[in-house]
Coordinates of C-alpha atoms in Angstrom, one line a residue:
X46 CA 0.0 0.0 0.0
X47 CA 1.5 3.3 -0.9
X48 CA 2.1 6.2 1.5
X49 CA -1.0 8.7 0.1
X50 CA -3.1 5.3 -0.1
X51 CA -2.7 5.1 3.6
X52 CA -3.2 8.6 4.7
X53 CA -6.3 8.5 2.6
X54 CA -7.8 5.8 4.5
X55 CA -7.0 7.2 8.0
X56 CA -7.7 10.9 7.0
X57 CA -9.4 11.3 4.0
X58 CA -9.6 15.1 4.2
X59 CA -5.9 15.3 4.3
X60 CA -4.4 18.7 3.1
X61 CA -2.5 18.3 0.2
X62 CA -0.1 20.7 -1.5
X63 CA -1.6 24.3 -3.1
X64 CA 1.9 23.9 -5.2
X65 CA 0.9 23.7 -8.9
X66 CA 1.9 20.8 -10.9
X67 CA 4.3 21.9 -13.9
X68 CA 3.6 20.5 -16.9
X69 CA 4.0 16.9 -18.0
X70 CA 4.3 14.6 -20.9
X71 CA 2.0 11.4 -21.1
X72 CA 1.4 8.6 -23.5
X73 CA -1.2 6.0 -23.8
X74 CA 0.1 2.4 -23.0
X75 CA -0.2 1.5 -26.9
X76 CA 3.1 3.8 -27.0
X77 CA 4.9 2.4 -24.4
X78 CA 4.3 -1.1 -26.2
X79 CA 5.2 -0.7 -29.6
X80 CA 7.0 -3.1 -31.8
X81 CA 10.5 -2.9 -32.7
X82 CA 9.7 -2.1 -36.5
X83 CA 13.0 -0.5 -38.1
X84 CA 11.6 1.7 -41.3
X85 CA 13.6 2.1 -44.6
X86 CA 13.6 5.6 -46.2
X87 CA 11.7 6.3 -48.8
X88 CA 12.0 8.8 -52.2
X89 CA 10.2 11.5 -51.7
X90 CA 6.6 12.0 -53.8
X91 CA 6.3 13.9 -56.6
X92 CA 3.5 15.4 -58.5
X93 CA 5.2 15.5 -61.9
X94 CA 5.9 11.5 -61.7
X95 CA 3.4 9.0 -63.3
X96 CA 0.3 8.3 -61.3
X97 CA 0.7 4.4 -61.2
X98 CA 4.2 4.7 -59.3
X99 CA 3.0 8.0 -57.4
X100 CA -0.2 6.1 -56.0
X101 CA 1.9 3.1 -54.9
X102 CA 4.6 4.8 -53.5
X103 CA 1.5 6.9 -51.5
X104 CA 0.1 4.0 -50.1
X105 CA 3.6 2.8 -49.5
X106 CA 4.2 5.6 -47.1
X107 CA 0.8 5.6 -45.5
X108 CA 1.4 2.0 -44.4
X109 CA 4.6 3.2 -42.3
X110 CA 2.9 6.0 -41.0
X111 CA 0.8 2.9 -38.8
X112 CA 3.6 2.4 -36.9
X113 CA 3.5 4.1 -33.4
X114 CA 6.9 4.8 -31.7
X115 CA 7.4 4.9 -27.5
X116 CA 7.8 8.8 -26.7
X117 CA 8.3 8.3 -23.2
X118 CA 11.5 7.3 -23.9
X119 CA 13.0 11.0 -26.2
X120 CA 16.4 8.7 -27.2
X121 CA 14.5 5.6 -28.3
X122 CA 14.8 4.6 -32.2
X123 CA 15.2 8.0 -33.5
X124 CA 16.0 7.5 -37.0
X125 CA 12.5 5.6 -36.9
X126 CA 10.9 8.6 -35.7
X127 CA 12.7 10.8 -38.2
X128 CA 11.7 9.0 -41.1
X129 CA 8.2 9.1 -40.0
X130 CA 8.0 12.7 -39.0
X131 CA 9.7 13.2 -42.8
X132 CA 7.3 10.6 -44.6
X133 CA 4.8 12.5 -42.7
X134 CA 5.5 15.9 -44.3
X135 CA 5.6 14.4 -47.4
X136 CA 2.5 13.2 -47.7
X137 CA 0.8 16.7 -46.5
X138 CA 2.7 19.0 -49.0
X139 CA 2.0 15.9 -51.7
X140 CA -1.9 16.2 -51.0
X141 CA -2.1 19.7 -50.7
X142 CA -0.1 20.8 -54.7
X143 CA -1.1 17.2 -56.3
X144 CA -4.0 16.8 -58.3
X145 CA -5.6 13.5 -59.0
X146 CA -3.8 11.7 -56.4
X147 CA -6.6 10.8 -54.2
X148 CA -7.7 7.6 -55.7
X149 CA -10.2 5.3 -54.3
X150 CA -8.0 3.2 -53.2
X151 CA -6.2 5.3 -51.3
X152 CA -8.9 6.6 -49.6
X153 CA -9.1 3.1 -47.0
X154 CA -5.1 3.5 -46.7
X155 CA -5.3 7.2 -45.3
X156 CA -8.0 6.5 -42.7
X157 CA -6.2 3.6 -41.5
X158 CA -3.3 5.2 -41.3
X159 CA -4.5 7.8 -38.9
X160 CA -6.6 4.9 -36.9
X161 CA -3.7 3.5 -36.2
X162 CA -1.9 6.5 -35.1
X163 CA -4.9 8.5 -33.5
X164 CA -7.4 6.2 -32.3
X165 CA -6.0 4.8 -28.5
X166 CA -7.0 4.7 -25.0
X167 CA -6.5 7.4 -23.5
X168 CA -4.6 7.7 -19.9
X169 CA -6.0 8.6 -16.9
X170 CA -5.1 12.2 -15.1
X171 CA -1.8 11.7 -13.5
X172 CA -2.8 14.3 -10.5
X173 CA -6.6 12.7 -9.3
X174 CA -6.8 16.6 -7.8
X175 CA -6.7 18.3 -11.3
X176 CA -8.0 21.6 -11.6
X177 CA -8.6 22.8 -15.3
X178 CA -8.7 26.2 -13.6
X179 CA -5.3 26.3 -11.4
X180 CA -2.9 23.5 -12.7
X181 CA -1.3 23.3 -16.7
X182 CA -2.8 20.3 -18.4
X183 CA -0.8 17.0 -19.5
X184 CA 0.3 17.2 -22.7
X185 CA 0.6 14.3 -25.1
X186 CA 4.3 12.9 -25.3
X187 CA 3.7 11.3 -29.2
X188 CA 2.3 15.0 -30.5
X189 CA 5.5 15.4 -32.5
X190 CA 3.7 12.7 -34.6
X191 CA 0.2 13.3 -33.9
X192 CA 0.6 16.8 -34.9
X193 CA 1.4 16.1 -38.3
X194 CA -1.1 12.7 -38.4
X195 CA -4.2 15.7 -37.9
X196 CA -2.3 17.7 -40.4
X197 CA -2.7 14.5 -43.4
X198 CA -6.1 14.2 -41.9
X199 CA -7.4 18.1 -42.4
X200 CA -5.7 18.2 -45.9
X201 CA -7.5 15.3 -47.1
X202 CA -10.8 16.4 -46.4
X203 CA -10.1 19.7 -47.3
X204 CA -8.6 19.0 -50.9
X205 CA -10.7 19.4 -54.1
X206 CA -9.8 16.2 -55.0
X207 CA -12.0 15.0 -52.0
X208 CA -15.3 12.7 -52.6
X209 CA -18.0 12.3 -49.8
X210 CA -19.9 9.6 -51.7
X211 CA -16.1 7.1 -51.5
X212 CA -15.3 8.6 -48.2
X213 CA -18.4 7.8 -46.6
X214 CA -17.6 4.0 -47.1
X215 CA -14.9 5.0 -44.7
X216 CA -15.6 7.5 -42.4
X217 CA -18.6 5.8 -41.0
X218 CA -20.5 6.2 -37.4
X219 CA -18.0 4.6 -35.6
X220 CA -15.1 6.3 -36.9
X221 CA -16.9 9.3 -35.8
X222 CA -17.9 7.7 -32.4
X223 CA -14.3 7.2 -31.8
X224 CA -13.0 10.7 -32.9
X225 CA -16.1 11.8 -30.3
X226 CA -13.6 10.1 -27.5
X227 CA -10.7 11.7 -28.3
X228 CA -11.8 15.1 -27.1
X229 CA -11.5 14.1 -23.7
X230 CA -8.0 14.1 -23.9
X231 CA -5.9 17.0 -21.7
X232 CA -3.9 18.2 -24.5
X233 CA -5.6 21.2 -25.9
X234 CA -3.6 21.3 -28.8
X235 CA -4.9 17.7 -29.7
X236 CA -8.6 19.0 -28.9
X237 CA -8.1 21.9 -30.9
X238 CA -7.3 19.7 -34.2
X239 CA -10.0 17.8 -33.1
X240 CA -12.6 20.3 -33.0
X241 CA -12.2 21.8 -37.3
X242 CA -12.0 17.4 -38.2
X243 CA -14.9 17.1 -37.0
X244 CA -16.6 20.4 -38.0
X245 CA -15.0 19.3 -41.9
X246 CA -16.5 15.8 -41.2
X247 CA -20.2 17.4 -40.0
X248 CA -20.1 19.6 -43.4
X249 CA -19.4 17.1 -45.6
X250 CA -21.2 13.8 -45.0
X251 CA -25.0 14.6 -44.0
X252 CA -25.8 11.3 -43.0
X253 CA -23.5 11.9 -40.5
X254 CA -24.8 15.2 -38.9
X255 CA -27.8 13.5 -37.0
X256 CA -25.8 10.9 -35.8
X257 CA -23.2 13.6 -34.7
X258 CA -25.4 15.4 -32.8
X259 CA -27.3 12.7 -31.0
X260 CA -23.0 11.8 -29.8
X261 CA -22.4 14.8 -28.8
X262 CA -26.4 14.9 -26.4
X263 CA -25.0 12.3 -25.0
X264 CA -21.9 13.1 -24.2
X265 CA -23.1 16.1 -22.3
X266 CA -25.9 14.1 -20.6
X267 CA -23.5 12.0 -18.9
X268 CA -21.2 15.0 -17.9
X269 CA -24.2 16.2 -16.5
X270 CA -25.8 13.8 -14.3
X271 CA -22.9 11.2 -14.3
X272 CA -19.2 12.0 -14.3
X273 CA -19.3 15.5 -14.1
X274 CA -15.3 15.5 -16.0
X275 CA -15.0 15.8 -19.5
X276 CA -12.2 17.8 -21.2
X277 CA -13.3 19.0 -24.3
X278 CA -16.8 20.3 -23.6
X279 CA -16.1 24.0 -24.5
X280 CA -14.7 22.2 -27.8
X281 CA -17.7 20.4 -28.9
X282 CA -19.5 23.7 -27.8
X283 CA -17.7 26.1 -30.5
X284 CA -18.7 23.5 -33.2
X285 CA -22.3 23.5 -32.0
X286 CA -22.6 27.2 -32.4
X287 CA -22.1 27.0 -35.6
X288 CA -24.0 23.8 -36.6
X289 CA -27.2 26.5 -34.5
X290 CA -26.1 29.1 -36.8
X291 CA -27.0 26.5 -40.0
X292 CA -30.4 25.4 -38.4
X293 CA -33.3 26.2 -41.1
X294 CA -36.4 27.5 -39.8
X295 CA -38.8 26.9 -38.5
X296 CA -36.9 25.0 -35.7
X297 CA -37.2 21.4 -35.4
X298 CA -38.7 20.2 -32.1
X299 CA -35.8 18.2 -31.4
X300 CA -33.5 21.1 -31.7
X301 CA -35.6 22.8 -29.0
X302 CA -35.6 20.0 -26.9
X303 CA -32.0 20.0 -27.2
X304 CA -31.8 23.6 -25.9
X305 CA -33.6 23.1 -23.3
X306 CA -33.1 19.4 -21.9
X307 CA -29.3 19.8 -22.4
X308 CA -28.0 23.5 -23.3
X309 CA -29.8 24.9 -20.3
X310 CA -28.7 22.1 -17.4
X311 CA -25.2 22.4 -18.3
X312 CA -25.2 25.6 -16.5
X313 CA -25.7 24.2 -13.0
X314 CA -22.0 21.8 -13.5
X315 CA -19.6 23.3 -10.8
X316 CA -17.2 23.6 -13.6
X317 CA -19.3 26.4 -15.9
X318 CA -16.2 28.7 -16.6
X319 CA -14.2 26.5 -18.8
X320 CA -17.0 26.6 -21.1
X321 CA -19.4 29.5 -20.4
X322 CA -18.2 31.7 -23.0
X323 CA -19.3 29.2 -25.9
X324 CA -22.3 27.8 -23.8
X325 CA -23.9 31.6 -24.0
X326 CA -23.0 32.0 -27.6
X327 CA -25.4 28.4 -28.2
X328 CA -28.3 30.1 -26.1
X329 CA -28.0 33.6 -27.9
X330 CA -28.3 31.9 -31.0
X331 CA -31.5 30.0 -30.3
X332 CA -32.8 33.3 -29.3
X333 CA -31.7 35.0 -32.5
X334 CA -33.3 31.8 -34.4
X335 CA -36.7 31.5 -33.1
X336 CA -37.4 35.0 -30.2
X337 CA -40.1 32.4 -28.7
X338 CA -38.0 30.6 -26.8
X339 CA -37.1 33.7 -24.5
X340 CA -39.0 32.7 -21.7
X341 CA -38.2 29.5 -21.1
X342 CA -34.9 30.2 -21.3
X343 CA -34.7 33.3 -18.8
X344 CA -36.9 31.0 -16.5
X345 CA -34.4 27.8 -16.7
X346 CA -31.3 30.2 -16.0
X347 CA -33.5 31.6 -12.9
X348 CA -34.0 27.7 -12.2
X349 CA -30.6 27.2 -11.8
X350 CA -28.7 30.7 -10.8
X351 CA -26.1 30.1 -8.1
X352 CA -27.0 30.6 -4.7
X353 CA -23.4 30.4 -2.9
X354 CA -20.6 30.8 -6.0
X355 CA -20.6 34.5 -6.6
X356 CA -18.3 33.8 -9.8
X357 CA -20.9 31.7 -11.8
X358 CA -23.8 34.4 -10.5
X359 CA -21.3 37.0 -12.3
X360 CA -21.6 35.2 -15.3
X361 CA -24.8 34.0 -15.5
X362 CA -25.4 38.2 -15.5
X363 CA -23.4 38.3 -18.2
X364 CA -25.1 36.1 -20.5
X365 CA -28.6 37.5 -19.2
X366 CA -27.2 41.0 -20.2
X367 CA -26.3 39.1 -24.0
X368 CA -30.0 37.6 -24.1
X369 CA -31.5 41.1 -23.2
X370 CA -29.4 42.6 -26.5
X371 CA -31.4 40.1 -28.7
X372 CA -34.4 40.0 -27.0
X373 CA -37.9 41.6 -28.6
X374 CA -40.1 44.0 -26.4
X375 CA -43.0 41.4 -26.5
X376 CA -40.6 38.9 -25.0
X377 CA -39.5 41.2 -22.5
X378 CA -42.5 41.8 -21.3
X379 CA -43.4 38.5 -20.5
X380 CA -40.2 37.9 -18.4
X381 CA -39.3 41.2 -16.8
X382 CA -41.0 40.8 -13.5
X383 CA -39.2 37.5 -12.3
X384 CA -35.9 38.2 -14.1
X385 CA -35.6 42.1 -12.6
X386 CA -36.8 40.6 -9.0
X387 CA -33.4 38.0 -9.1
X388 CA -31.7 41.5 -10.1
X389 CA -33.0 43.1 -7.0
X390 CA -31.3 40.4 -5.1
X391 CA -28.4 39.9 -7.1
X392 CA -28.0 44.6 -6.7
X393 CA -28.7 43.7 -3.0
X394 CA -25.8 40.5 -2.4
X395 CA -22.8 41.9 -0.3
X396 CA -20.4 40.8 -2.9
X397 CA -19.9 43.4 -5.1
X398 CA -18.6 42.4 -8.0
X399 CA -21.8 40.6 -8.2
X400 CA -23.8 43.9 -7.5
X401 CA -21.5 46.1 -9.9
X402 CA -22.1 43.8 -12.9
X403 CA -26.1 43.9 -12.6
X404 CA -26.1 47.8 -12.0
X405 CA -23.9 47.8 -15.2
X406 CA -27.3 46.7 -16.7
X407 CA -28.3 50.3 -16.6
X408 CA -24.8 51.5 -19.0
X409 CA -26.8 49.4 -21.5
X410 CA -28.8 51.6 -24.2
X411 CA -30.8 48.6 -25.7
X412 CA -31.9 47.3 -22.1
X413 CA -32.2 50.9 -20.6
X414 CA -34.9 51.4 -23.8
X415 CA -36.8 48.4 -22.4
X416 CA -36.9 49.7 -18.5
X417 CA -38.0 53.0 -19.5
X418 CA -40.9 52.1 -21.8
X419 CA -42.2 49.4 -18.3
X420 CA -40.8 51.4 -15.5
X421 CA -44.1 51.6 -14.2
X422 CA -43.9 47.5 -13.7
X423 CA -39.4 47.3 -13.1
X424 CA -39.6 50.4 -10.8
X425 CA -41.5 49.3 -7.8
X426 CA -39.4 45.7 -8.1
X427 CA -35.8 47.8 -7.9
X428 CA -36.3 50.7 -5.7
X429 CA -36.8 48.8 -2.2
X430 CA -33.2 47.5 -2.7
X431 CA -31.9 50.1 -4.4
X432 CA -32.9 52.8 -1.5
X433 CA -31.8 50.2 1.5
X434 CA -28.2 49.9 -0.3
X435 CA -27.6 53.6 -0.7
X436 CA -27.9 54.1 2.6
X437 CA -26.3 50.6 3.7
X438 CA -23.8 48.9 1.6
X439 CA -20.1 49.1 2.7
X440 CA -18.7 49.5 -1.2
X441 CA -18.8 53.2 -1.8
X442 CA -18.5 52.5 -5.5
X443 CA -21.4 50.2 -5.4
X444 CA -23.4 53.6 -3.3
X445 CA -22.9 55.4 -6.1
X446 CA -23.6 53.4 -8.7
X447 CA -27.3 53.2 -7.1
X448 CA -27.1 56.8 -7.0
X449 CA -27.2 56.8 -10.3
X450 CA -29.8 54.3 -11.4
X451 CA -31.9 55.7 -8.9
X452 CA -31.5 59.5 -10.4
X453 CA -32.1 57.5 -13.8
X454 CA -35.5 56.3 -12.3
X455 CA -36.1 59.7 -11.3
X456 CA -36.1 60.9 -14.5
X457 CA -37.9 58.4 -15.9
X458 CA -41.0 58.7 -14.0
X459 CA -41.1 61.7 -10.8
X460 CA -44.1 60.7 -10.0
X461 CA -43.9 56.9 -9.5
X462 CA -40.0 57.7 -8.0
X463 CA -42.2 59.7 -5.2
X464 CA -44.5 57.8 -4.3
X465 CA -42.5 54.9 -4.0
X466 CA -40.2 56.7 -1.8
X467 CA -42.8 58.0 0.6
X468 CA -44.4 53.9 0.3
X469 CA -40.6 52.8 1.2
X470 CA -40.9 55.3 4.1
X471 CA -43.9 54.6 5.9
X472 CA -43.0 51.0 5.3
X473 CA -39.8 51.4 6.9
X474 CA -41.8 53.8 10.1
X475 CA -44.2 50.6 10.3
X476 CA -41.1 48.0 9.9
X477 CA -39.5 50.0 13.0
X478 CA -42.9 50.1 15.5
X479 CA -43.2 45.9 14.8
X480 CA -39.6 46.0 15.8
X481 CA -40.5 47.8 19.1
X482 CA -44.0 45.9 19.5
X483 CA -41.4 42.6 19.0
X484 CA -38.7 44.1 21.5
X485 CA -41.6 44.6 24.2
X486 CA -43.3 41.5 23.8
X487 CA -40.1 39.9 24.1
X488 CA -39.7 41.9 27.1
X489 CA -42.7 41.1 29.1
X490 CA -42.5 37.4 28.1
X491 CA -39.1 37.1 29.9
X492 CA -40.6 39.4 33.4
X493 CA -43.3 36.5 33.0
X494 CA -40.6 33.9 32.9
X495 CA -38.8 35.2 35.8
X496 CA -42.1 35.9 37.5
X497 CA -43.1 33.0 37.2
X498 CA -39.4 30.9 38.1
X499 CA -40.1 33.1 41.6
X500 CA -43.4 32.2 42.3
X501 CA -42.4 28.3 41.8
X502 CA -39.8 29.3 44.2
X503 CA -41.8 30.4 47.1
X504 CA -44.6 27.6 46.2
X505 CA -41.6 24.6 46.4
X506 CA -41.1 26.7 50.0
X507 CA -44.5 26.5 51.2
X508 CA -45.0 23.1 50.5
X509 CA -41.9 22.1 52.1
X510 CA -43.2 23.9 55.4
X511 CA -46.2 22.1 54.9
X512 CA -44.7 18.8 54.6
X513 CA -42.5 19.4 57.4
X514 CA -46.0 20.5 60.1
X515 CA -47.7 17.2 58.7
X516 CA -44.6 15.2 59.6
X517 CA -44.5 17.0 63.1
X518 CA -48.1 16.1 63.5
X519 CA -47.9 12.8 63.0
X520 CA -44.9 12.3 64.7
X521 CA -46.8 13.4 68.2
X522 CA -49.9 11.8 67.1
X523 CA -47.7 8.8 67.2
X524 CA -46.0 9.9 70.6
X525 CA -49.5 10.0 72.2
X526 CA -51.1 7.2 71.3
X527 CA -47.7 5.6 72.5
X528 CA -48.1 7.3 76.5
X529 CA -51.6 6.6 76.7
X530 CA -50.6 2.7 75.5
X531 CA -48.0 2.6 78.2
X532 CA -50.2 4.5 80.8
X533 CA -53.2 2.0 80.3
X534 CA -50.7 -0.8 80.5
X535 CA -49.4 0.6 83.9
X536 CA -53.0 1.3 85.9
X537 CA -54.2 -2.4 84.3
X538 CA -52.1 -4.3 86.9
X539 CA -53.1 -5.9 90.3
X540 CA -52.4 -2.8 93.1
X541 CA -52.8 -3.4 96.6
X542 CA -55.7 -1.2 98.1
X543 CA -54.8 1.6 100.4
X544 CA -53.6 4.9 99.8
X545 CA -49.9 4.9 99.8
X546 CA -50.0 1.8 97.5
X547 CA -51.9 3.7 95.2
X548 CA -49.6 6.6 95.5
X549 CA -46.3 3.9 95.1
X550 CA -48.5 2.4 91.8
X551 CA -49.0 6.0 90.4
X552 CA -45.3 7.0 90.6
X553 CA -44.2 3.9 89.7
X554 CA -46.5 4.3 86.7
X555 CA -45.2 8.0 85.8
X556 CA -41.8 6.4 86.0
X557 CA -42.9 4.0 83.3
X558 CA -44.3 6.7 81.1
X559 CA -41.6 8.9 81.2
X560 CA -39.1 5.9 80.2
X561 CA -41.8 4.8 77.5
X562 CA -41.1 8.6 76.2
X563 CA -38.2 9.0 76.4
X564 CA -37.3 5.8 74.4
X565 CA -39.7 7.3 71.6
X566 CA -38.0 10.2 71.3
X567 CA -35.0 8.5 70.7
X568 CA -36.6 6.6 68.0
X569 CA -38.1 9.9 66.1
X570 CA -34.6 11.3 66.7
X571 CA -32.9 8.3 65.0

């Protein structure tokens, strides 16, 4: 068992080290295993030669492009990874100036060739703690290679030469499925390639483009509600917003499901700044597609705004701030009362760079337009919280910004600003006299209390004096009955008649009553 393994099980909220990890190389185990293949240069293609000799000298070179050489090691075999790197170049500059050269029967030769080199497992994060935020990602220790592999790859589907109807017999669904898995690797150069294949693939084969986007639902579904990790989200993000940007109208009801059973959820994962940017840009373009799905959209963000991580409420702002530049005044409408009352308390939050970015709403021309022609309905929502926090909040930059939405509310409406100030007022004079009323009913229920703590007081007292007279009572009760029992015992003998034998029997008597009390005293007294 390893050292961490056993602090984990003994403490497993053990501090670890803040120290960021510097950056590292990795490789999947398919790279740490290869075969010892030696390669034999090559001539070098050219466009000018026959196309018999050029095409078999292509697929030649394609076929030693599949072998895979171990990077973890930088002084293993490299001649082998020289003439691969070279062959490599060679075949890009040969399909980007030839013409003709993609054959059909090259066409299965290419995408094996970057199977072989792309397609692998891929490792598992070396640091179990990684933070896409805080620490530099693991880069991929074969990208020397892999780098020019996506650069084969992009030139072949970008050449003129290139035919959708023969490269669909190779580029099918699960040659997709398994270029989908690749952009969870860390390297953000590799995800980066990744991201323009696949937006080449999605333009060019369109029985591919459902199929591409039902992979890509799922993918997010299970970062969702599952795993909560997947690297290139934000990726796959930036290619959706353009595939939204291509949707005809009207909408299709799966696209709208998609919006809002996936787009709209993905907000709530703790992880929302690695992707935000490109998430808001997918929303705004619903919007600017179909201005009917406003409100559900403004009500699902309102679902799930942050309650306790003022960074993700800063940003959810920010995209409600995008929404209200593309929204329509009917929409608005229909929205404004629940949206401007989470701005109220969002205005009111102590943080206040949450505060300053919703009172920036009112720098905003387009949204300022929109407040001003419903001020009658935003106004009465704001100004509670806007009044309290002029006079309260600790940020003097905050105090003045609400100096100046409030003298913007002035002008837009004296009349409404006035009443509502002397409403806010006499609600605050009415606020303060519950206070009091609360303060002396508070009061007088804790005189009760002690009242009545001192009244049980003197009752425990009296009780005990009671008990004490009732055990006196019947202790001489007891003493009584006990001398007349000794005293009727005494005068019930046989005394001789005659006065001094009487007078002998009656103090010989006393003496027995006295002794008979005094022994039951002793016994009360034990």
């Amino acid at each position: 068992m390893s050292s961490g393994t056993f602090v984990d099980r003994i403490d497993p909220f053990a501090k670890r080290s803040l120290k960021k990890k510097s950056k590292k190389s990795q490789g999947s185990s398919r790279y740490r295993n290869s075969q010892d293949v030696e390669l034999q240069q090559l001539p070098q293609l050219k466009v000018d030669c026959s196309s018999m000799e050029q095409e078999e000298l292509f697929i030649r070179k394609l076929r030693q492009c599949c072998v895979s050489f171990d990077f973890m090691d930088p002084v293993a075999d490299l001649k082998g990874k020289e003439i691969k790197r070279a062959a490599l170049n060679d075949l890009s500059t040969y399909i980007i100036h030839g013409r003709g050269v993609l054959t059909e029967a090259v066409y299965p030769e290419i995408i094996r060739m970057i199977s072989c080199n792309l397609f692998r497992t891929l490792p598992p994060s070396e640091n179990p703690d990684f933070d896409p935020e805080e620490d530099d990602p693991t880069l991929e220790a074969s990208w020397p290679h892999l780098q020019l592999v996506y650069e084969v790859f992009l030139r072949f589907l970008e050449s003129q030469d290139f035919q959708a109807t023969i490269g669909k017999k190779v580029i099918d669904q699960k040659f997709v499925l398994q270029l989908l898995e690749l952009f969870d690797s860390e390297d953000p150069r590799e995800r980066d390639f990744l991201k323009t294949v696949l937006h080449r693939i999605y333009g060019k084969f369109l029985g591919l483009r459902a199929f591409i986007r039902k992979q890509i639902n799922n993918i997010f579904l299970r970062f969702i509600y599952e795993t909560e990790h997947f690297n290139g989200v934000g990726e796959l993000l930036e290619i959706l917003g353009s595939i939204i940007n291509g949707f005809a109208l009207p909408l299709k009801a799966e696209h709208k499901q998609f919006l809002v059973k996936v787009l709209l959820p993905l907000h709530k994962v703790k992880c929302l700044s690695l992707y935000h940017a490109q998430l808001a840009y997918c929303v705004v373009q619903f919007l600017e597609k179909d201005a009917s799905l406003t409100e559900p959209v403004v009500r699902g963000l309102l679902k799930f705004w942050p309650k306790t991580c003022s960074q993700k409420e800063v940003m959810f702002l920010g995209e409600i701030e995008e929404i209200l530049d593309v929204i329509e005044p009917p929409q608005f409408v229909k929205i404004q009362e629940p949206l401007f009352r989470q701005i109220a308390k969002c205005v009111s939050s102590p943080h206040f760079q949450v505060a300053e970015r919703a009172l920036y709403f009112w720098n905003n021309e387009y949204a300022m337009s929109l407040i001003e022609e419903n001020n009658a309905v935003i106004m009465p929502i704001m100004f509670p919280a806007l009044y309290r926090i002029s006079k309260e909040h600790w940020n003097q930059t905050i105090v003045a910004l609400v100096y100046n939405v409030l003298k913007t509310f002035m002008e837009m409406n004296s009349k409404l600003f006035d009443e509502l100030t002397a409403s806010y007022k006499a609600e605050r004079q009415k606020e303060k006299k519950r206070e009091r009323e609360r303060e002396e009913l508070w009061k007088k229920l804790h005189e009760l209390e002690n009242n009545r703590s001192s009244s049980k007081t003197s009752l425990k007292s009296d009780a005990n004096s009671e008990l004490l007279t009732q055990q006196t009572n019947n202790m001489t009760g007891n003493l009584s009955n006990a001398t007349n029992s000794t005293l009727m015992s005494s005068l019930s003998g046989n005394a001789p008649s005659g006065g001094v034998t009487d007078k002998v029997s009656a103090t010989s008597g006393g003496s027995s009553v006295s002794s008979a009390t005094n022994s039951l005293a002793s016994a009360a007294s034990k």
